[in-house]
Protein backbone atom coordinates (compact mmCIF):
# COMPACT_ATOMS: atom_id res chain seq x y z
CA UNK A 1 0.00 0.00 0.00
CA UNK A 2 1.40 3.39 -0.97
CA UNK A 3 1.53 6.32 1.44
CA UNK A 4 -1.43 7.91 -0.34
CA UNK A 5 -3.65 4.85 0.07
CA UNK A 6 -5.97 4.45 3.02
CA UNK A 7 -6.44 1.27 5.03
CA UNK A 8 -9.80 -0.47 4.85
CA UNK A 9 -9.25 -2.30 8.13
CA UNK A 10 -12.42 -2.23 10.22
CA UNK A 11 -14.56 -0.56 7.56
CA UNK A 12 -18.07 -1.90 7.09
CA UNK A 13 -19.11 -2.71 3.52
CA UNK A 14 -22.39 -3.83 1.98
CA UNK A 15 -22.18 -5.76 -1.29
CA UNK A 16 -25.43 -6.43 -3.13
CA UNK A 17 -25.63 -9.41 -5.44
CA UNK A 18 -23.03 -11.08 -3.24
CA UNK A 19 -24.04 -14.71 -3.71
CA UNK A 20 -21.95 -15.39 -6.82
CA UNK A 21 -19.83 -13.92 -9.60
CA UNK A 22 -18.53 -10.39 -9.27
CA UNK A 23 -20.32 -9.82 -5.96
CA UNK A 24 -18.73 -12.89 -4.42
CA UNK A 25 -15.26 -11.85 -5.65
CA UNK A 26 -15.73 -8.33 -4.27
CA UNK A 27 -16.90 -9.63 -0.90
CA UNK A 28 -13.87 -11.91 -0.61
CA UNK A 29 -11.51 -9.09 -1.56
CA UNK A 30 -13.07 -6.72 0.97
CA UNK A 31 -12.79 -9.31 3.73
CA UNK A 32 -9.13 -9.91 2.87
CA UNK A 33 -8.59 -6.15 3.09
CA UNK A 34 -9.93 -6.15 6.65
CA UNK A 35 -13.52 -5.05 6.06
CA UNK A 36 -16.55 -6.35 7.86
CA UNK A 37 -18.79 -7.45 5.00
CA UNK A 38 -22.55 -7.56 4.66
CA UNK A 39 -23.48 -10.10 2.00
CA UNK A 40 -26.80 -9.14 0.47
CA UNK A 41 -28.69 -11.10 -2.20
CA UNK A 42 -31.93 -12.98 -2.81
CA UNK A 43 -30.38 -16.44 -2.94
CA UNK A 44 -30.38 -18.15 0.44
CA UNK A 45 -31.00 -21.74 -0.68
CA UNK A 46 -28.94 -23.63 -3.29
CA UNK A 47 -30.55 -23.99 -6.71
CA UNK A 48 -29.31 -26.11 -9.60
CA UNK A 49 -29.31 -23.20 -12.05
CA UNK A 50 -28.09 -20.61 -9.54
CA UNK A 51 -24.98 -21.93 -7.76
CA UNK A 52 -23.96 -20.12 -4.62
CA UNK A 53 -25.83 -18.38 -1.82
CA UNK A 54 -25.02 -15.61 0.64
CA UNK A 55 -24.41 -18.33 3.22
CA UNK A 56 -21.96 -20.32 1.08
CA UNK A 57 -20.04 -17.10 0.37
CA UNK A 58 -19.96 -16.35 4.11
CA UNK A 59 -18.55 -19.83 4.70
CA UNK A 60 -16.00 -19.34 1.94
CA UNK A 61 -14.84 -16.06 3.46
CA UNK A 62 -14.60 -17.69 6.88
CA UNK A 63 -12.34 -20.41 5.47
CA UNK A 64 -10.19 -18.02 3.42
CA UNK A 65 -9.92 -15.19 5.95
CA UNK A 66 -9.75 -16.49 9.53
CA UNK A 67 -11.41 -14.04 11.91
CA UNK A 68 -13.29 -12.21 9.15
CA UNK A 69 -16.66 -10.82 10.18
CA UNK A 70 -19.58 -11.24 7.78
CA UNK A 71 -23.33 -10.88 7.91
CA UNK A 72 -25.58 -12.60 5.37
CA UNK A 73 -28.81 -10.69 4.70
CA UNK A 74 -31.49 -11.80 2.28
CA UNK A 75 -32.46 -8.77 0.22
CA UNK A 76 -34.60 -8.32 -2.87
CA UNK A 77 -33.28 -4.96 -4.08
CA UNK A 78 -36.54 -4.32 -5.91
CA UNK A 79 -38.18 -3.74 -2.52
CA UNK A 80 -37.32 -0.54 -0.68
CA UNK A 81 -38.24 -1.96 2.71
CA UNK A 82 -35.76 -4.80 2.20
CA UNK A 83 -33.01 -2.33 1.29
CA UNK A 84 -33.77 -0.38 4.46
CA UNK A 85 -33.74 -3.62 6.47
CA UNK A 86 -30.38 -4.54 4.91
CA UNK A 87 -28.83 -1.26 6.03
CA UNK A 88 -30.45 -1.49 9.46
CA UNK A 89 -29.04 -5.01 9.88
CA UNK A 90 -25.55 -3.74 9.05
CA UNK A 91 -25.86 -0.94 11.59
CA UNK A 92 -27.25 -3.23 14.28
CA UNK A 93 -24.46 -5.78 13.81
CA UNK A 94 -21.47 -3.53 13.14
CA UNK A 95 -22.56 -0.09 14.35
CA UNK A 96 -21.64 1.80 11.19
CA UNK A 97 -21.59 1.78 7.40
CA UNK A 98 -18.68 2.98 5.28
CA UNK A 99 -18.97 1.35 1.85
CA UNK A 100 -21.85 0.43 -0.44
CA UNK A 101 -21.21 -1.64 -3.56
CA UNK A 102 -24.26 -1.64 -5.82
CA UNK A 103 -23.47 -4.82 -7.72
CA UNK A 104 -26.83 -6.63 -7.97
CA UNK A 105 -27.93 -6.66 -11.57
CA UNK A 106 -30.48 -7.96 -14.05
CA UNK A 107 -29.58 -8.46 -17.70
CA UNK A 108 -31.85 -8.36 -20.75
CA UNK A 109 -30.09 -8.05 -24.11
CA UNK A 110 -32.89 -7.92 -26.67
CA UNK A 111 -34.28 -5.39 -29.16
CA UNK A 112 -36.93 -2.87 -28.16
CA UNK A 113 -39.71 -4.85 -29.87
CA UNK A 114 -38.68 -7.95 -27.94
CA UNK A 115 -38.64 -6.23 -24.56
CA UNK A 116 -42.02 -6.54 -22.80
CA UNK A 117 -42.84 -4.02 -20.09
CA UNK A 118 -42.22 -6.54 -17.32
CA UNK A 119 -38.64 -7.08 -18.51
CA UNK A 120 -38.09 -3.35 -18.87
CA UNK A 121 -39.35 -2.86 -15.32
CA UNK A 122 -37.12 -5.67 -14.04
CA UNK A 123 -33.85 -4.23 -15.33
CA UNK A 124 -34.79 -0.70 -14.27
CA UNK A 125 -35.81 -1.86 -10.79
CA UNK A 126 -32.81 -4.11 -10.11
CA UNK A 127 -30.20 -1.88 -11.71
CA UNK A 128 -30.94 1.84 -11.54
CA UNK A 129 -33.79 2.06 -9.04
CA UNK A 130 -32.11 -0.24 -6.51
CA UNK A 131 -28.82 1.66 -6.69
CA UNK A 132 -30.66 4.98 -6.33
CA UNK A 133 -32.71 3.83 -3.35
CA UNK A 134 -29.83 2.09 -1.57
CA UNK A 135 -27.51 5.05 -2.05
CA UNK A 136 -30.14 7.50 -0.78
CA UNK A 137 -30.59 5.45 2.39
CA UNK A 138 -26.85 4.87 2.87
CA UNK A 139 -25.66 8.47 2.49
CA UNK A 140 -26.74 9.72 5.95
CA UNK A 141 -24.69 6.97 7.59
CA UNK A 142 -21.61 7.63 5.43
CA UNK A 143 -21.93 11.33 6.23
CA UNK A 144 -22.12 10.56 9.95
CA UNK A 145 -18.78 8.74 9.74
CA UNK A 146 -17.15 11.56 7.78
CA UNK A 147 -15.90 9.01 5.22
CA UNK A 148 -17.61 6.91 2.63
CA UNK A 149 -17.57 5.28 -0.78
CA UNK A 150 -20.38 4.13 -3.05
CA UNK A 151 -19.37 2.14 -6.12
CA UNK A 152 -21.90 1.26 -8.80
CA UNK A 153 -21.11 -1.51 -11.27
CA UNK A 154 -22.03 0.43 -14.40
CA UNK A 155 -20.41 1.71 -17.62
CA UNK A 156 -19.12 5.07 -18.82
CA UNK A 157 -21.91 7.05 -20.44
CA UNK A 158 -20.07 7.37 -23.76
CA UNK A 159 -21.20 3.78 -24.34
CA UNK A 160 -24.62 5.32 -25.10
CA UNK A 161 -23.55 5.34 -28.73
CA UNK A 162 -23.89 1.55 -28.94
CA UNK A 163 -27.05 0.32 -27.25
CA UNK A 164 -28.83 -1.46 -30.12
CA UNK A 165 -30.27 -4.77 -28.99
CA UNK A 166 -29.91 -3.94 -25.31
CA UNK A 167 -31.56 -0.56 -24.86
CA UNK A 168 -33.47 -1.22 -21.62
CA UNK A 169 -30.45 -2.81 -19.94
CA UNK A 170 -28.02 -0.10 -20.97
CA UNK A 171 -30.33 2.74 -19.98
CA UNK A 172 -30.74 1.15 -16.55
CA UNK A 173 -26.97 0.88 -16.21
CA UNK A 174 -26.34 4.44 -17.42
CA UNK A 175 -28.74 5.56 -14.69
CA UNK A 176 -26.39 4.05 -12.12
CA UNK A 177 -23.47 5.97 -13.61
CA UNK A 178 -25.44 9.22 -13.70
CA UNK A 179 -26.16 8.74 -10.00
CA UNK A 180 -22.50 9.45 -9.29
CA UNK A 181 -22.47 12.39 -11.69
CA UNK A 182 -25.50 13.92 -9.96
CA UNK A 183 -24.02 13.38 -6.50
CA UNK A 184 -20.82 15.10 -7.54
CA UNK A 185 -22.92 18.29 -7.57
CA UNK A 186 -25.16 17.43 -4.66
CA UNK A 187 -22.44 16.33 -2.21
CA UNK A 188 -19.96 19.07 -3.05
CA UNK A 189 -16.87 18.75 -0.88
CA UNK A 190 -18.36 16.22 1.56
CA UNK A 191 -16.00 13.28 2.22
CA UNK A 192 -18.12 10.80 0.27
CA UNK A 193 -17.23 9.48 -3.20
CA UNK A 194 -19.86 7.96 -5.51
CA UNK A 195 -18.44 6.44 -8.66
CA UNK A 196 -18.92 3.73 -11.29
CA UNK A 197 -16.72 0.75 -12.20
CA UNK A 198 -16.91 -1.38 -15.35
CA UNK A 199 -14.76 -4.05 -17.02
CA UNK A 200 -12.93 -3.56 -20.30
CA UNK A 201 -13.33 -7.22 -21.24
CA UNK A 202 -15.90 -9.91 -20.68
CA UNK A 203 -15.79 -11.18 -17.10
CA UNK A 204 -16.73 -14.65 -15.94
CA UNK A 205 -20.21 -14.64 -14.41
CA UNK A 206 -23.50 -16.47 -14.63
CA UNK A 207 -24.92 -13.57 -16.65
CA UNK A 208 -22.08 -13.74 -19.16
CA UNK A 209 -22.57 -17.47 -19.60
CA UNK A 210 -26.37 -17.28 -19.82
CA UNK A 211 -26.20 -14.51 -22.42
CA UNK A 212 -23.91 -16.68 -24.52
CA UNK A 213 -21.12 -14.13 -24.46
CA UNK A 214 -18.13 -16.20 -25.44
CA UNK A 215 -16.51 -18.99 -23.49
CA UNK A 216 -13.83 -19.22 -20.78
CA UNK A 217 -11.00 -18.33 -23.15
CA UNK A 218 -12.80 -15.03 -23.82
CA UNK A 219 -13.23 -14.09 -20.16
CA UNK A 220 -11.27 -12.62 -17.30
CA UNK A 221 -11.82 -13.69 -13.71
CA UNK A 222 -14.14 -11.56 -11.60
CA UNK A 223 -11.08 -10.87 -9.43
CA UNK A 224 -10.07 -8.06 -11.78
CA UNK A 225 -13.12 -6.04 -10.77
CA UNK A 226 -12.63 -6.93 -7.11
CA UNK A 227 -9.03 -5.70 -7.19
CA UNK A 228 -10.05 -2.54 -9.05
CA UNK A 229 -12.75 -1.98 -6.43
CA UNK A 230 -10.17 -2.12 -3.64
CA UNK A 231 -7.93 0.32 -5.51
CA UNK A 232 -10.81 2.81 -5.66
CA UNK A 233 -11.85 2.34 -2.04
CA UNK A 234 -8.31 2.94 -0.81
CA UNK A 235 -8.40 6.47 -2.19
CA UNK A 236 -9.35 9.38 0.05
CA UNK A 237 -12.99 10.03 -0.95
CA UNK A 238 -12.55 13.80 -0.69
CA UNK A 239 -9.53 13.76 -2.98
CA UNK A 240 -11.04 11.22 -5.37
CA UNK A 241 -14.42 12.90 -5.66
CA UNK A 242 -17.58 11.64 -7.35
CA UNK A 243 -18.87 11.22 -10.86
CA UNK A 244 -16.06 9.11 -12.30
CA UNK A 245 -16.81 6.14 -14.54
CA UNK A 246 -13.75 3.96 -14.03
CA UNK A 247 -12.64 1.06 -16.21
CA UNK A 248 -10.93 -1.79 -14.38
CA UNK A 249 -7.71 -1.71 -16.40
CA UNK A 250 -7.32 2.05 -15.94
CA UNK A 251 -7.90 1.86 -12.19
CA UNK A 252 -5.38 -0.93 -11.68
CA UNK A 253 -2.79 0.89 -13.75
CA UNK A 254 -3.29 4.33 -12.19
CA UNK A 255 -3.98 3.50 -8.55
CA UNK A 256 -2.35 0.11 -8.03
CA UNK A 257 0.51 0.19 -10.55
CA UNK A 258 -0.68 -3.06 -12.14
CA UNK A 259 0.10 -3.36 -15.84
CA UNK A 260 0.43 -7.13 -16.26
CA UNK A 261 -3.13 -8.49 -16.47
CA UNK A 262 -2.28 -11.99 -17.70
CA UNK A 263 -3.10 -13.52 -14.35
CA UNK A 264 -6.72 -12.48 -14.64
CA UNK A 265 -7.39 -14.57 -17.78
CA UNK A 266 -9.70 -17.51 -17.12
CA UNK A 267 -7.63 -19.55 -19.56
CA UNK A 268 -3.88 -18.88 -19.21
CA UNK A 269 -2.36 -17.48 -22.38
CA UNK A 270 -5.69 -16.50 -23.91
CA UNK A 271 -6.75 -13.02 -25.01
CA UNK A 272 -10.01 -12.03 -23.28
CA UNK A 273 -12.63 -10.42 -25.49
CA UNK A 274 -13.20 -6.69 -25.21
CA UNK A 275 -16.90 -6.13 -24.37
CA UNK A 276 -18.70 -6.02 -27.74
CA UNK A 277 -20.34 -2.66 -27.51
XYZ file of C-alpha atoms in Angstrom:
277
model
C 0.000 0.000 0.000
C 1.397 3.391 -0.971
C 1.529 6.317 1.440
C -1.431 7.911 -0.344
C -3.647 4.850 0.074
C -5.972 4.448 3.025
C -6.438 1.273 5.031
C -9.801 -0.466 4.855
C -9.247 -2.301 8.130
C -12.424 -2.227 10.219
C -14.556 -0.558 7.556
C -18.070 -1.904 7.091
C -19.106 -2.711 3.522
C -22.387 -3.830 1.977
C -22.184 -5.760 -1.293
C -25.427 -6.430 -3.134
C -25.631 -9.415 -5.444
C -23.028 -11.078 -3.244
C -24.039 -14.711 -3.705
C -21.950 -15.385 -6.816
C -19.831 -13.922 -9.603
C -18.529 -10.392 -9.270
C -20.317 -9.824 -5.958
C -18.729 -12.892 -4.420
C -15.264 -11.850 -5.646
C -15.729 -8.330 -4.274
C -16.900 -9.631 -0.898
C -13.869 -11.908 -0.608
C -11.508 -9.090 -1.558
C -13.074 -6.720 0.967
C -12.787 -9.313 3.733
C -9.125 -9.909 2.873
C -8.594 -6.147 3.095
C -9.933 -6.149 6.647
C -13.517 -5.046 6.064
C -16.553 -6.349 7.863
C -18.787 -7.450 5.004
C -22.554 -7.563 4.661
C -23.478 -10.102 1.995
C -26.802 -9.139 0.469
C -28.694 -11.098 -2.201
C -31.932 -12.983 -2.807
C -30.381 -16.444 -2.942
C -30.382 -18.150 0.444
C -30.999 -21.743 -0.675
C -28.938 -23.631 -3.290
C -30.555 -23.992 -6.707
C -29.315 -26.106 -9.597
C -29.310 -23.197 -12.049
C -28.090 -20.615 -9.538
C -24.980 -21.930 -7.762
C -23.955 -20.118 -4.619
C -25.831 -18.378 -1.816
C -25.015 -15.613 0.636
C -24.410 -18.333 3.222
C -21.956 -20.322 1.084
C -20.040 -17.101 0.371
C -19.964 -16.350 4.109
C -18.553 -19.831 4.701
C -15.997 -19.337 1.942
C -14.844 -16.060 3.465
C -14.603 -17.688 6.883
C -12.340 -20.408 5.474
C -10.194 -18.025 3.420
C -9.915 -15.187 5.947
C -9.748 -16.485 9.529
C -11.405 -14.044 11.905
C -13.289 -12.209 9.148
C -16.663 -10.818 10.182
C -19.578 -11.243 7.784
C -23.333 -10.883 7.906
C -25.581 -12.605 5.369
C -28.805 -10.694 4.699
C -31.494 -11.796 2.276
C -32.465 -8.774 0.222
C -34.596 -8.322 -2.872
C -33.283 -4.961 -4.075
C -36.545 -4.315 -5.909
C -38.179 -3.740 -2.522
C -37.315 -0.538 -0.680
C -38.239 -1.963 2.707
C -35.763 -4.799 2.195
C -33.012 -2.334 1.288
C -33.771 -0.382 4.460
C -33.741 -3.619 6.467
C -30.380 -4.540 4.911
C -28.829 -1.257 6.029
C -30.453 -1.487 9.456
C -29.038 -5.008 9.883
C -25.547 -3.744 9.047
C -25.860 -0.937 11.591
C -27.247 -3.228 14.279
C -24.458 -5.776 13.812
C -21.473 -3.529 13.142
C -22.558 -0.093 14.353
C -21.640 1.804 11.194
C -21.594 1.780 7.404
C -18.676 2.979 5.279
C -18.969 1.353 1.854
C -21.850 0.433 -0.439
C -21.210 -1.644 -3.556
C -24.260 -1.638 -5.824
C -23.466 -4.817 -7.721
C -26.829 -6.627 -7.967
C -27.930 -6.660 -11.565
C -30.476 -7.956 -14.046
C -29.583 -8.460 -17.705
C -31.849 -8.364 -20.755
C -30.093 -8.046 -24.112
C -32.895 -7.924 -26.669
C -34.278 -5.390 -29.162
C -36.930 -2.868 -28.165
C -39.708 -4.852 -29.872
C -38.675 -7.954 -27.943
C -38.640 -6.228 -24.559
C -42.020 -6.545 -22.799
C -42.841 -4.023 -20.094
C -42.221 -6.544 -17.323
C -38.637 -7.084 -18.515
C -38.089 -3.349 -18.869
C -39.349 -2.861 -15.323
C -37.115 -5.673 -14.044
C -33.847 -4.229 -15.332
C -34.787 -0.695 -14.274
C -35.805 -1.862 -10.789
C -32.812 -4.114 -10.109
C -30.203 -1.880 -11.712
C -30.938 1.844 -11.535
C -33.790 2.060 -9.036
C -32.106 -0.241 -6.508
C -28.818 1.660 -6.690
C -30.658 4.984 -6.333
C -32.711 3.827 -3.349
C -29.826 2.087 -1.572
C -27.513 5.054 -2.054
C -30.136 7.501 -0.779
C -30.593 5.452 2.390
C -26.849 4.870 2.873
C -25.663 8.474 2.486
C -26.737 9.719 5.952
C -24.687 6.970 7.585
C -21.614 7.629 5.427
C -21.933 11.331 6.235
C -22.122 10.560 9.948
C -18.782 8.742 9.738
C -17.146 11.557 7.778
C -15.895 9.014 5.219
C -17.607 6.907 2.634
C -17.567 5.282 -0.784
C -20.380 4.132 -3.051
C -19.368 2.140 -6.122
C -21.900 1.260 -8.802
C -21.114 -1.512 -11.267
C -22.028 0.431 -14.402
C -20.408 1.708 -17.623
C -19.118 5.067 -18.819
C -21.909 7.055 -20.435
C -20.075 7.366 -23.765
C -21.195 3.783 -24.339
C -24.617 5.317 -25.099
C -23.546 5.336 -28.732
C -23.885 1.549 -28.943
C -27.051 0.322 -27.249
C -28.835 -1.457 -30.118
C -30.272 -4.769 -28.986
C -29.907 -3.944 -25.307
C -31.561 -0.565 -24.858
C -33.467 -1.218 -21.623
C -30.450 -2.811 -19.942
C -28.017 -0.099 -20.969
C -30.332 2.745 -19.982
C -30.744 1.153 -16.546
C -26.967 0.884 -16.210
C -26.337 4.437 -17.418
C -28.735 5.563 -14.692
C -26.388 4.051 -12.124
C -23.472 5.971 -13.605
C -25.444 9.224 -13.703
C -26.161 8.741 -10.000
C -22.497 9.451 -9.289
C -22.472 12.392 -11.690
C -25.496 13.915 -9.957
C -24.024 13.378 -6.501
C -20.824 15.103 -7.542
C -22.919 18.286 -7.570
C -25.163 17.430 -4.656
C -22.435 16.331 -2.210
C -19.964 19.070 -3.052
C -16.870 18.750 -0.876
C -18.361 16.224 1.556
C -15.996 13.277 2.222
C -18.118 10.798 0.267
C -17.231 9.478 -3.196
C -19.863 7.957 -5.506
C -18.436 6.435 -8.660
C -18.916 3.734 -11.293
C -16.724 0.753 -12.195
C -16.910 -1.384 -15.348
C -14.762 -4.050 -17.021
C -12.934 -3.558 -20.301
C -13.329 -7.225 -21.235
C -15.903 -9.912 -20.682
C -15.790 -11.181 -17.102
C -16.729 -14.650 -15.935
C -20.210 -14.640 -14.412
C -23.504 -16.474 -14.625
C -24.921 -13.574 -16.646
C -22.078 -13.745 -19.164
C -22.572 -17.471 -19.600
C -26.375 -17.283 -19.823
C -26.201 -14.510 -22.422
C -23.911 -16.680 -24.521
C -21.123 -14.126 -24.458
C -18.128 -16.197 -25.442
C -16.514 -18.991 -23.491
C -13.835 -19.225 -20.776
C -10.995 -18.331 -23.154
C -12.795 -15.027 -23.816
C -13.233 -14.088 -20.157
C -11.269 -12.620 -17.304
C -11.822 -13.694 -13.715
C -14.142 -11.556 -11.597
C -11.081 -10.869 -9.425
C -10.068 -8.065 -11.783
C -13.124 -6.044 -10.774
C -12.627 -6.928 -7.112
C -9.026 -5.700 -7.189
C -10.046 -2.542 -9.052
C -12.748 -1.975 -6.432
C -10.168 -2.119 -3.639
C -7.933 0.317 -5.512
C -10.809 2.811 -5.663
C -11.850 2.341 -2.042
C -8.307 2.941 -0.807
C -8.399 6.470 -2.189
C -9.352 9.380 0.052
C -12.987 10.030 -0.952
C -12.550 13.797 -0.691
C -9.533 13.757 -2.980
C -11.037 11.220 -5.371
C -14.419 12.897 -5.663
C -17.584 11.643 -7.347
C -18.873 11.223 -10.862
C -16.061 9.106 -12.298
C -16.812 6.136 -14.545
C -13.750 3.964 -14.032
C -12.643 1.059 -16.214
C -10.934 -1.794 -14.377
C -7.706 -1.713 -16.397
C -7.315 2.046 -15.940
C -7.904 1.860 -12.191
C -5.378 -0.934 -11.676
C -2.788 0.895 -13.750
C -3.292 4.331 -12.191
C -3.977 3.501 -8.547
C -2.346 0.105 -8.027
C 0.508 0.193 -10.549
C -0.677 -3.064 -12.136
C 0.101 -3.362 -15.836
C 0.425 -7.133 -16.260
C -3.129 -8.489 -16.468
C -2.275 -11.986 -17.704
C -3.096 -13.518 -14.347
C -6.721 -12.484 -14.640
C -7.390 -14.565 -17.776
C -9.698 -17.509 -17.116
C -7.628 -19.547 -19.563
C -3.877 -18.884 -19.211
C -2.361 -17.477 -22.375
C -5.693 -16.501 -23.907
C -6.753 -13.017 -25.014
C -10.009 -12.029 -23.280
C -12.627 -10.420 -25.485
C -13.204 -6.695 -25.214
C -16.896 -6.126 -24.374
C -18.695 -6.021 -27.738
C -20.344 -2.659 -27.506
